[in-house]
mmCIF file of C-alpha atoms and ligand atoms in Angstrom:
data_model
loop_
_atom_site.group_PDB
_atom_site.id
_atom_site.type_symbol
_atom_site.label_atom_id
_atom_site.label_comp_id
_atom_site.label_asym_id
_atom_site.label_seq_id
_atom_site.Cartn_x
_atom_site.Cartn_y
_atom_site.Cartn_z
ATOM 1 C CA MET A 1 16.915 13.582 29.669
ATOM 2 C CA THR A 2 15.583 16.231 32.050
ATOM 3 C CA GLU A 3 13.035 14.470 34.178
ATOM 4 C CA ASN A 4 11.384 11.145 34.221
ATOM 5 C CA LYS A 5 7.838 12.119 33.373
ATOM 6 C CA ARG A 6 6.028 9.695 31.110
ATOM 7 C CA VAL A 7 4.357 11.488 28.247
ATOM 8 C CA ILE A 8 2.750 8.665 26.449
ATOM 9 C CA GLU A 9 2.173 4.884 27.371
ATOM 10 C CA ALA A 10 0.597 1.883 25.377
ATOM 11 C CA ILE A 11 -0.752 -0.821 27.664
ATOM 12 C CA ASN A 12 -1.372 -4.282 26.055
ATOM 13 C CA LEU A 13 -2.311 -2.446 22.902
ATOM 14 C CA ARG A 14 -3.662 -4.481 20.051
ATOM 15 C CA LYS A 15 -4.985 -3.673 16.709
ATOM 16 C CA GLU A 16 -6.713 -6.223 14.386
ATOM 17 C CA PHE A 17 -7.768 -5.746 10.795
ATOM 18 C CA ASN A 18 -10.286 -7.817 9.142
ATOM 19 C CA VAL A 19 -8.786 -8.509 5.709
ATOM 20 C CA LYS A 20 -9.734 -10.516 2.505
ATOM 21 C CA VAL A 21 -7.279 -13.135 1.597
ATOM 22 C CA ARG A 22 -7.148 -15.017 -1.666
ATOM 23 C CA THR A 23 -6.920 -18.682 -1.545
ATOM 24 C CA ASP A 24 -6.073 -20.906 -4.499
ATOM 25 C CA GLY A 25 -5.565 -17.750 -6.511
ATOM 26 C CA LYS A 26 -9.392 -17.234 -6.616
ATOM 27 C CA VAL A 27 -11.480 -17.668 -3.479
ATOM 28 C CA LYS A 28 -11.484 -14.773 -0.971
ATOM 29 C CA GLU A 29 -12.042 -15.337 2.533
ATOM 30 C CA ARG A 30 -11.870 -13.012 5.582
ATOM 31 C CA LYS A 31 -9.059 -13.426 7.979
ATOM 32 C CA THR A 32 -7.887 -11.439 11.137
ATOM 33 C CA LEU A 33 -4.729 -9.724 10.638
ATOM 34 C CA LYS A 34 -2.961 -8.979 13.958
ATOM 35 C CA ALA A 35 -0.920 -5.973 13.241
ATOM 36 C CA VAL A 36 -0.201 -5.033 16.774
ATOM 37 C CA ASP A 37 -0.513 -7.729 19.135
ATOM 38 C CA GLY A 38 -0.443 -6.669 22.938
ATOM 39 C CA ILE A 39 2.489 -4.401 23.092
ATOM 40 C CA ASN A 40 3.436 -2.342 26.135
ATOM 41 C CA ILE A 41 5.697 0.697 25.322
ATOM 42 C CA PHE A 42 6.226 4.270 26.743
ATOM 43 C CA VAL A 43 8.149 7.337 26.275
ATOM 44 C CA ASN A 44 9.431 9.830 28.792
ATOM 45 C CA LYS A 45 9.906 13.542 28.406
ATOM 46 C CA GLY A 46 13.281 14.402 26.796
ATOM 47 C CA GLU A 47 13.886 10.930 25.552
ATOM 48 C CA THR A 48 13.530 9.213 22.297
ATOM 49 C CA LEU A 49 12.351 5.596 21.856
ATOM 50 C CA GLY A 50 13.494 3.805 18.680
ATOM 51 C CA ILE A 51 11.027 1.157 17.026
ATOM 52 C CA VAL A 52 12.819 -1.233 14.734
ATOM 53 C CA GLY A 53 11.848 -4.255 12.730
ATOM 54 C CA GLU A 54 11.095 -5.403 9.177
ATOM 55 C CA SER A 55 8.499 -4.227 6.938
ATOM 56 C CA GLY A 56 4.932 -5.478 8.192
ATOM 57 C CA CYS A 57 6.017 -5.819 11.916
ATOM 58 C CA GLY A 58 3.510 -3.366 12.935
ATOM 59 C CA LYS A 59 5.715 -0.073 13.420
ATOM 60 C CA THR A 60 3.651 2.282 11.410
ATOM 61 C CA THR A 61 0.350 0.787 12.773
ATOM 62 C CA THR A 62 1.788 1.279 16.274
ATOM 63 C CA ALA A 63 2.509 5.119 15.467
ATOM 64 C CA LYS A 64 -1.125 5.599 14.151
ATOM 65 C CA LEU A 65 -2.478 4.067 17.281
ATOM 66 C CA LEU A 66 -0.355 6.317 19.330
ATOM 67 C CA LEU A 67 -1.454 9.383 17.390
ATOM 68 C CA GLY A 68 -5.219 8.486 17.605
ATOM 69 C CA LEU A 69 -5.449 7.636 13.860
ATOM 70 C CA HIS A 70 -6.428 4.243 14.465
ATOM 71 C CA GLU A 71 -8.994 2.826 17.034
ATOM 72 C CA PRO A 72 -7.206 0.163 19.156
ATOM 73 C CA THR A 73 -9.016 -3.083 19.273
ATOM 74 C CA ASP A 74 -7.941 -3.775 22.699
ATOM 75 C CA GLY A 75 -5.590 -2.286 25.368
ATOM 76 C CA SER A 76 -5.110 1.487 26.017
ATOM 77 C CA ILE A 77 -3.214 4.412 25.256
ATOM 78 C CA VAL A 78 -2.373 6.681 28.333
ATOM 79 C CA ILE A 79 -1.310 10.488 27.595
ATOM 80 C CA GLY A 80 -0.212 11.931 30.835
ATOM 81 C CA ASP A 81 -3.051 10.837 33.061
ATOM 82 C CA THR A 82 -5.790 10.557 30.501
ATOM 83 C CA LYS A 83 -6.743 7.623 28.259
ATOM 84 C CA LEU A 84 -6.908 8.559 24.612
ATOM 85 C CA THR A 85 -10.146 6.828 24.108
ATOM 86 C CA HIS A 86 -11.576 8.830 27.167
ATOM 87 C CA MET A 87 -10.631 12.183 25.915
ATOM 88 C CA ASN A 88 -13.350 14.817 25.294
ATOM 89 C CA ARG A 89 -13.395 17.072 22.199
ATOM 90 C CA LYS A 90 -11.333 19.824 23.946
ATOM 91 C CA ASP A 91 -8.559 17.556 25.121
ATOM 92 C CA MET A 92 -8.443 15.653 21.820
ATOM 93 C CA LYS A 93 -7.956 19.159 20.024
ATOM 94 C CA ALA A 94 -5.107 19.837 22.486
ATOM 95 C CA PHE A 95 -3.646 16.393 21.890
ATOM 96 C CA ARG A 96 -3.766 17.095 18.074
ATOM 97 C CA ARG A 97 -1.516 20.096 18.832
ATOM 98 C CA GLN A 98 0.676 18.129 21.355
ATOM 99 C CA ALA A 99 1.502 15.072 19.102
ATOM 100 C CA GLN A 100 2.928 15.570 15.661
ATOM 101 C CA MET A 101 4.289 13.379 12.883
ATOM 102 C CA VAL A 102 7.115 13.438 10.518
ATOM 103 C CA PHE A 103 6.340 11.000 7.533
ATOM 104 C CA GLN A 104 8.688 9.007 5.399
ATOM 105 C CA ASP A 105 8.183 10.772 2.176
ATOM 106 C CA PRO A 106 8.565 14.526 2.096
ATOM 107 C CA TYR A 107 7.414 14.620 -1.502
ATOM 108 C CA GLU A 108 3.982 13.525 -0.511
ATOM 109 C CA SER A 109 3.477 15.070 2.922
ATOM 110 C CA LEU A 110 3.993 18.780 1.653
ATOM 111 C CA ASN A 111 1.123 20.420 -0.325
ATOM 112 C CA PRO A 112 2.719 21.091 -3.729
ATOM 113 C CA ARG A 113 0.538 24.060 -4.138
ATOM 114 C CA PHE A 114 1.526 25.830 -0.943
ATOM 115 C CA ARG A 115 4.564 28.048 -0.666
ATOM 116 C CA ILE A 116 6.754 27.113 2.262
ATOM 117 C CA LYS A 117 5.645 29.891 4.249
ATOM 118 C CA ASP A 118 2.012 28.936 3.849
ATOM 119 C CA THR A 119 2.919 25.235 4.872
ATOM 120 C CA ILE A 120 4.301 26.343 8.132
ATOM 121 C CA MET A 121 1.904 29.025 8.819
ATOM 122 C CA GLU A 122 -1.243 26.732 8.202
ATOM 123 C CA PRO A 123 -1.209 24.694 11.502
ATOM 124 C CA LEU A 124 -0.436 27.988 13.344
ATOM 125 C CA GLU A 125 -3.735 29.350 11.899
ATOM 126 C CA ILE A 126 -5.720 26.189 12.380
ATOM 127 C CA HIS A 127 -4.763 26.135 16.224
ATOM 128 C CA LYS A 128 -5.147 30.126 16.330
ATOM 129 C CA ILE A 129 -1.562 30.579 17.572
ATOM 130 C CA GLY A 130 -0.085 33.959 16.892
ATOM 131 C CA LYS A 131 -2.134 37.296 17.026
ATOM 132 C CA ASP A 132 -1.815 37.948 13.453
ATOM 133 C CA LYS A 133 -0.395 36.878 9.921
ATOM 134 C CA ALA A 134 2.803 39.018 10.770
ATOM 135 C CA GLU A 135 3.477 37.286 13.958
ATOM 136 C CA ARG A 136 2.897 33.738 12.377
ATOM 137 C CA TYR A 137 5.159 34.785 9.503
ATOM 138 C CA GLU A 138 8.011 35.559 11.990
ATOM 139 C CA MET A 139 7.317 32.265 13.874
ATOM 140 C CA ALA A 140 7.505 30.419 10.545
ATOM 141 C CA LYS A 141 10.912 32.150 9.710
ATOM 142 C CA GLN A 142 12.451 31.397 13.228
ATOM 143 C CA ILE A 143 11.521 27.727 13.029
ATOM 144 C CA LEU A 144 12.645 27.352 9.262
ATOM 145 C CA GLU A 145 16.102 28.976 10.409
ATOM 146 C CA GLU A 146 16.269 26.461 13.464
ATOM 147 C CA SER A 147 15.810 23.796 10.810
ATOM 148 C CA GLY A 148 18.840 24.774 8.917
ATOM 149 C CA LEU A 149 16.989 26.564 6.111
ATOM 150 C CA LYS A 150 18.616 30.050 6.478
ATOM 151 C CA PRO A 151 18.365 32.775 5.650
ATOM 152 C CA ALA A 152 14.682 31.757 6.013
ATOM 153 C CA GLU A 153 13.631 34.517 3.377
ATOM 154 C CA GLN A 154 15.366 32.595 0.661
ATOM 155 C CA PHE A 155 12.979 29.627 1.221
ATOM 156 C CA MET A 156 9.700 31.173 2.427
ATOM 157 C CA GLU A 157 8.259 31.998 -1.056
ATOM 158 C CA ARG A 158 9.352 28.557 -2.621
ATOM 159 C CA PHE A 159 7.085 25.676 -3.683
ATOM 160 C CA PRO A 160 8.098 22.100 -2.502
ATOM 161 C CA HIS A 161 9.374 21.217 -6.029
ATOM 162 C CA GLU A 162 11.925 24.083 -5.989
ATOM 163 C CA MET A 163 13.574 22.497 -2.973
ATOM 164 C CA SER A 164 15.754 19.214 -2.505
ATOM 165 C CA GLY A 165 14.740 16.173 -0.836
ATOM 166 C CA GLY A 166 16.808 17.035 2.460
ATOM 167 C CA GLN A 167 15.379 20.859 2.431
ATOM 168 C CA ARG A 168 11.890 19.432 2.011
ATOM 169 C CA GLN A 169 12.151 17.026 4.919
ATOM 170 C CA ARG A 170 13.633 19.859 7.131
ATOM 171 C CA VAL A 171 10.363 21.920 6.156
ATOM 172 C CA ALA A 172 8.242 18.748 7.269
ATOM 173 C CA ILE A 173 10.129 18.762 10.492
ATOM 174 C CA ALA A 174 9.684 22.532 11.003
ATOM 175 C CA ARG A 175 5.952 22.255 10.099
ATOM 176 C CA ALA A 176 5.645 19.640 13.025
ATOM 177 C CA LEU A 177 7.646 21.538 15.475
ATOM 178 C CA VAL A 178 6.270 24.896 14.878
ATOM 179 C CA LEU A 179 3.255 23.964 17.171
ATOM 180 C CA GLN A 180 5.658 23.144 19.871
ATOM 181 C CA PRO A 181 4.448 19.894 20.593
ATOM 182 C CA ASP A 182 5.382 17.495 23.560
ATOM 183 C CA PHE A 183 5.293 14.288 21.381
ATOM 184 C CA LEU A 184 6.771 13.790 18.143
ATOM 185 C CA ILE A 185 6.827 10.686 15.991
ATOM 186 C CA ALA A 186 9.266 10.380 12.939
ATOM 187 C CA ASP A 187 8.371 7.397 10.717
ATOM 188 C CA GLU A 188 11.395 6.316 8.530
ATOM 189 C CA PRO A 189 12.307 9.983 8.270
ATOM 190 C CA VAL A 190 15.350 9.545 6.119
ATOM 191 C CA SER A 191 14.758 6.429 3.987
ATOM 192 C CA MET A 192 13.518 8.300 1.034
ATOM 193 C CA LEU A 193 16.384 10.681 1.111
ATOM 194 C CA ASP A 194 19.780 10.333 -0.652
ATOM 195 C CA VAL A 195 22.359 8.575 1.573
ATOM 196 C CA SER A 196 24.543 11.725 1.324
ATOM 197 C CA ILE A 197 22.127 13.964 3.287
ATOM 198 C CA ARG A 198 20.594 11.378 5.665
ATOM 199 C CA ALA A 199 22.988 12.138 8.601
ATOM 200 C CA GLY A 200 22.317 16.070 8.467
ATOM 201 C CA VAL A 201 18.504 15.405 8.716
ATOM 202 C CA LEU A 202 19.056 12.915 11.437
ATOM 203 C CA LYS A 203 21.217 15.257 13.377
ATOM 204 C CA LEU A 204 18.568 17.839 13.171
ATOM 205 C CA LEU A 205 15.852 15.512 14.338
ATOM 206 C CA ARG A 206 18.037 14.618 17.338
ATOM 207 C CA LYS A 207 18.960 18.064 18.239
ATOM 208 C CA MET A 208 15.258 19.178 17.911
ATOM 209 C CA ILE A 209 14.081 16.422 20.140
ATOM 210 C CA THR A 210 16.707 16.924 22.797
ATOM 211 C CA THR A 211 16.867 20.714 23.007
ATOM 212 C CA ARG A 212 12.838 21.000 22.944
ATOM 213 C CA ASP A 213 12.649 18.221 25.520
ATOM 214 C CA LEU A 214 10.213 16.267 23.541
ATOM 215 C CA ALA A 215 9.211 12.731 23.857
ATOM 216 C CA GLY A 216 10.261 11.257 20.566
ATOM 217 C CA ILE A 217 9.551 8.127 18.771
ATOM 218 C CA VAL A 218 11.781 7.149 15.602
ATOM 219 C CA ILE A 219 10.486 4.374 13.404
ATOM 220 C CA SER A 220 13.009 2.531 11.207
ATOM 221 C CA HIS A 221 13.835 -0.690 9.648
ATOM 222 C CA ASP A 222 17.597 0.117 10.104
ATOM 223 C CA ILE A 223 18.921 -0.651 13.755
ATOM 224 C CA SER A 224 22.090 1.357 13.405
ATOM 225 C CA LEU A 225 19.943 4.543 12.676
ATOM 226 C CA VAL A 226 17.811 3.721 15.621
ATOM 227 C CA ARG A 227 20.911 3.376 17.694
ATOM 228 C CA TYR A 228 22.256 6.731 16.704
ATOM 229 C CA ILE A 229 19.048 8.531 17.693
ATOM 230 C CA SER A 230 17.390 6.851 20.545
ATOM 231 C CA ASP A 231 17.763 6.463 24.235
ATOM 232 C CA ARG A 232 15.652 3.267 24.358
ATOM 233 C CA THR A 233 14.863 0.877 21.597
ATOM 234 C CA ALA A 234 11.963 -1.612 21.158
ATOM 235 C CA VAL A 235 12.470 -4.355 18.497
ATOM 236 C CA MET A 236 9.123 -5.544 16.809
ATOM 237 C CA TYR A 237 8.412 -8.840 14.974
ATOM 238 C CA LEU A 238 5.105 -9.591 13.518
ATOM 239 C CA GLY A 239 3.165 -7.387 15.917
ATOM 240 C CA LYS A 240 5.064 -8.252 19.027
ATOM 241 C CA VAL A 241 7.743 -6.340 20.875
ATOM 242 C CA VAL A 242 10.393 -9.171 21.242
ATOM 243 C CA GLU A 243 13.119 -7.085 23.104
ATOM 244 C CA GLN A 244 13.124 -3.653 24.429
ATOM 245 C CA GLY A 245 15.426 -1.640 26.713
ATOM 246 C CA PRO A 246 18.116 0.995 26.809
ATOM 247 C CA THR A 247 19.445 1.200 23.336
ATOM 248 C CA GLU A 248 23.270 0.618 24.271
ATOM 249 C CA SER A 249 22.242 -2.596 26.575
ATOM 250 C CA LEU A 250 19.971 -3.813 23.736
ATOM 251 C CA ILE A 251 22.678 -3.442 21.020
ATOM 252 C CA GLU A 252 25.400 -4.887 23.233
ATOM 253 C CA LYS A 253 23.639 -7.837 24.681
ATOM 254 C CA ARG A 254 21.054 -8.462 22.132
ATOM 255 C CA TYR A 255 19.474 -11.314 23.965
ATOM 256 C CA HIS A 256 16.895 -12.065 21.285
ATOM 257 C CA PRO A 257 17.960 -14.068 18.127
ATOM 258 C CA TYR A 258 16.024 -11.567 15.997
ATOM 259 C CA THR A 259 17.787 -8.465 17.389
ATOM 260 C CA ASP A 260 21.079 -10.122 16.777
ATOM 261 C CA ALA A 261 20.090 -10.733 13.120
ATOM 262 C CA LEU A 262 18.969 -7.309 12.885
ATOM 263 C CA MET A 263 22.166 -6.036 14.075
ATOM 264 C CA GLU A 264 24.210 -8.451 11.570
ATOM 265 C CA ALA A 265 21.971 -6.766 8.748
ATOM 266 C CA ALA A 266 22.872 -3.321 9.799
ATOM 267 C CA PRO A 267 25.890 -2.442 7.529
ATOM 268 C CA ASN A 268 23.826 -3.380 4.507
ATOM 269 C CA PRO A 269 24.575 -0.663 2.048
ATOM 270 C CA ASP A 270 21.282 -1.277 0.120
ATOM 271 C CA PRO A 271 19.072 1.866 0.664
ATOM 272 C CA GLU A 272 15.983 -0.150 0.846
ATOM 273 C CA LEU A 273 17.592 -2.612 3.112
ATOM 274 C CA LYS A 274 16.053 -5.763 1.899
ATOM 275 C CA PHE A 275 17.141 -7.615 4.864
ATOM 276 C CA SER A 276 19.782 -9.903 4.109
ATOM 277 C CA LEU A 277 19.402 -11.630 7.531
ATOM 278 C CA SER A 278 22.156 -14.110 7.279
ATOM 279 C CA LYS A 279 21.563 -15.431 10.661
ATOM 280 C CA ILE A 280 18.060 -16.474 10.034
ATOM 281 C CA LYS A 281 16.382 -18.454 7.545
ATOM 282 C CA GLY A 282 13.165 -18.075 5.212
ATOM 283 C CA GLU A 283 10.818 -15.177 4.987
ATOM 284 C CA ALA A 284 8.504 -13.829 7.807
ATOM 285 C CA PRO A 285 5.355 -15.920 8.101
ATOM 286 C CA ASN A 286 2.142 -14.364 6.546
ATOM 287 C CA PRO A 287 0.692 -12.062 9.328
ATOM 288 C CA VAL A 288 -2.792 -13.600 8.816
ATOM 289 C CA ASP A 289 -1.542 -17.007 9.457
ATOM 290 C CA LEU A 290 0.841 -16.791 12.396
ATOM 291 C CA PRO A 291 2.678 -19.857 13.734
ATOM 292 C CA CYS A 292 1.700 -21.276 17.012
ATOM 293 C CA GLY A 293 4.048 -20.647 20.043
ATOM 294 C CA CYS A 294 6.759 -17.980 19.284
ATOM 295 C CA ARG A 295 5.900 -16.534 16.006
ATOM 296 C CA PHE A 296 9.684 -16.498 15.334
ATOM 297 C CA HIS A 297 10.253 -20.108 15.560
ATOM 298 C CA THR A 298 10.075 -20.925 11.876
ATOM 299 C CA ARG A 299 13.267 -18.792 11.345
ATOM 300 C CA CYS A 300 14.945 -18.982 14.658
ATOM 301 C CA PRO A 301 18.420 -20.694 14.602
ATOM 302 C CA LYS A 302 18.044 -21.404 18.312
ATOM 303 C CA ALA A 303 14.452 -22.659 18.333
ATOM 304 C CA MET A 304 13.499 -25.540 20.728
ATOM 305 C CA ASP A 305 10.291 -27.786 20.983
ATOM 306 C CA VAL A 306 8.959 -25.533 23.531
ATOM 307 C CA CYS A 307 9.058 -22.629 21.159
ATOM 308 C CA LYS A 308 6.553 -24.255 18.804
ATOM 309 C CA LYS A 309 3.942 -24.708 21.363
ATOM 310 C CA ASP A 310 4.134 -21.741 24.073
ATOM 311 C CA GLU A 311 4.485 -18.085 23.445
ATOM 312 C CA PRO A 312 7.198 -16.491 25.262
ATOM 313 C CA ILE A 313 6.297 -13.593 27.676
ATOM 314 C CA GLU A 314 8.774 -10.593 28.425
ATOM 315 C CA VAL A 315 11.112 -10.980 31.197
ATOM 316 C CA ASP A 316 13.055 -8.203 32.707
ATOM 317 C CA MET A 317 16.742 -8.940 32.372
ATOM 318 C CA GLY A 318 17.784 -5.992 34.481
ATOM 319 C CA GLY A 319 17.631 -2.231 34.059
ATOM 320 C CA GLY A 320 14.312 -2.295 32.097
ATOM 321 C CA HIS A 321 15.882 -4.420 29.308
ATOM 322 C CA MET A 322 13.049 -6.749 28.466
ATOM 323 C CA VAL A 323 13.287 -9.882 26.306
ATOM 324 C CA ALA A 324 10.555 -12.198 25.162
ATOM 325 C CA CYS A 325 12.287 -15.669 24.446
ATOM 326 C CA HIS A 326 12.341 -18.906 26.065
ATOM 327 C CA LEU A 327 16.083 -18.937 26.108
ATOM 328 C CA TYR A 328 15.837 -16.558 29.032
ATOM 329 C CA GLY A 329 12.796 -18.279 30.846
ATOM 330 C CA GLY A 330 10.149 -16.202 29.150
ATOM 331 C CA LYS A 331 7.205 -18.582 29.700
HETATM 332 FE FE1 LIG B 1 13.971 -18.601 19.072
HETATM 333 FE FE2 LIG B 1 12.570 -20.003 20.810
HETATM 334 FE FE3 LIG B 1 13.389 -17.703 21.599
HETATM 335 FE FE4 LIG B 1 11.376 -17.682 19.802
HETATM 336 S S1 LIG B 1 11.376 -18.349 21.878
HETATM 337 S S2 LIG B 1 13.414 -16.503 19.663
HETATM 338 S S3 LIG B 1 12.035 -19.538 18.704
HETATM 339 S S4 LIG B 1 14.758 -19.380 20.940
#
């Protein structure tokens, strides 16, 4: 980490969706789904924040909010000194260049009709970077080689289907980084890849974020992956951040019972990691019908009476390690 400059911050960020739900198998009624429910997170230049939690906890909605792909229901996102919602067209265009995303599925995120050179050169053309095609070709070649696809000439003329899954994800990373962004979000970047090539792609991602001094967010259901790549980690459960802080502190101390359960599940060899959370019981509640009090109380092995009534608030346990749990006075 070179300097402690905040690149992006979410303040009391909320996103609700109005969804139709089936009751008694037939009747549809409308309910509010609180996908993201008042979270506070930030990322500094040169650091990576890991966001971890089960499927449906709000990780991907958070990423889309931070990229301006969803309109927040409440709260704000601050980029440098400017609120995302207050940006004019010019600033928004610059932000679109600054903020890039690597998606989970490289099979879907690359246009199958584009050769690799066109996939990489397209964003340069859109943002009018490089004086001509020849210069953009050189830029594409360079970023492909940095992404481990060398000699680049061997890959430039190929189509995505002529490459392996790992190579495709390297192309997706190269495409995101060719614009020299300040901020990169990777959403489950290796979960679709064969286990044998995951480490190489993760190593590349970590190297790119560090050497380019980016603010990175890596989203995963796998806390061991997040531990490998992130300086700080936020644990989400049903739209809330329940614990966040420096990654090693969070893993070693893991104050929150849910973080503890995630750590227990981490060595699970199932690539889909269908959370065999042996320390907690039952399934996560329906997000359109959240329990009162602490929303984890229906599964928590340490739940107390107060947990059923009052929602815990985040408390600083020291060194920026925050936890929302009544065991630590979070009331
Ligand atoms: Fe468990 Fe209560 Fe803490 Fe929630 S507030 S995690 S139910 S102990």
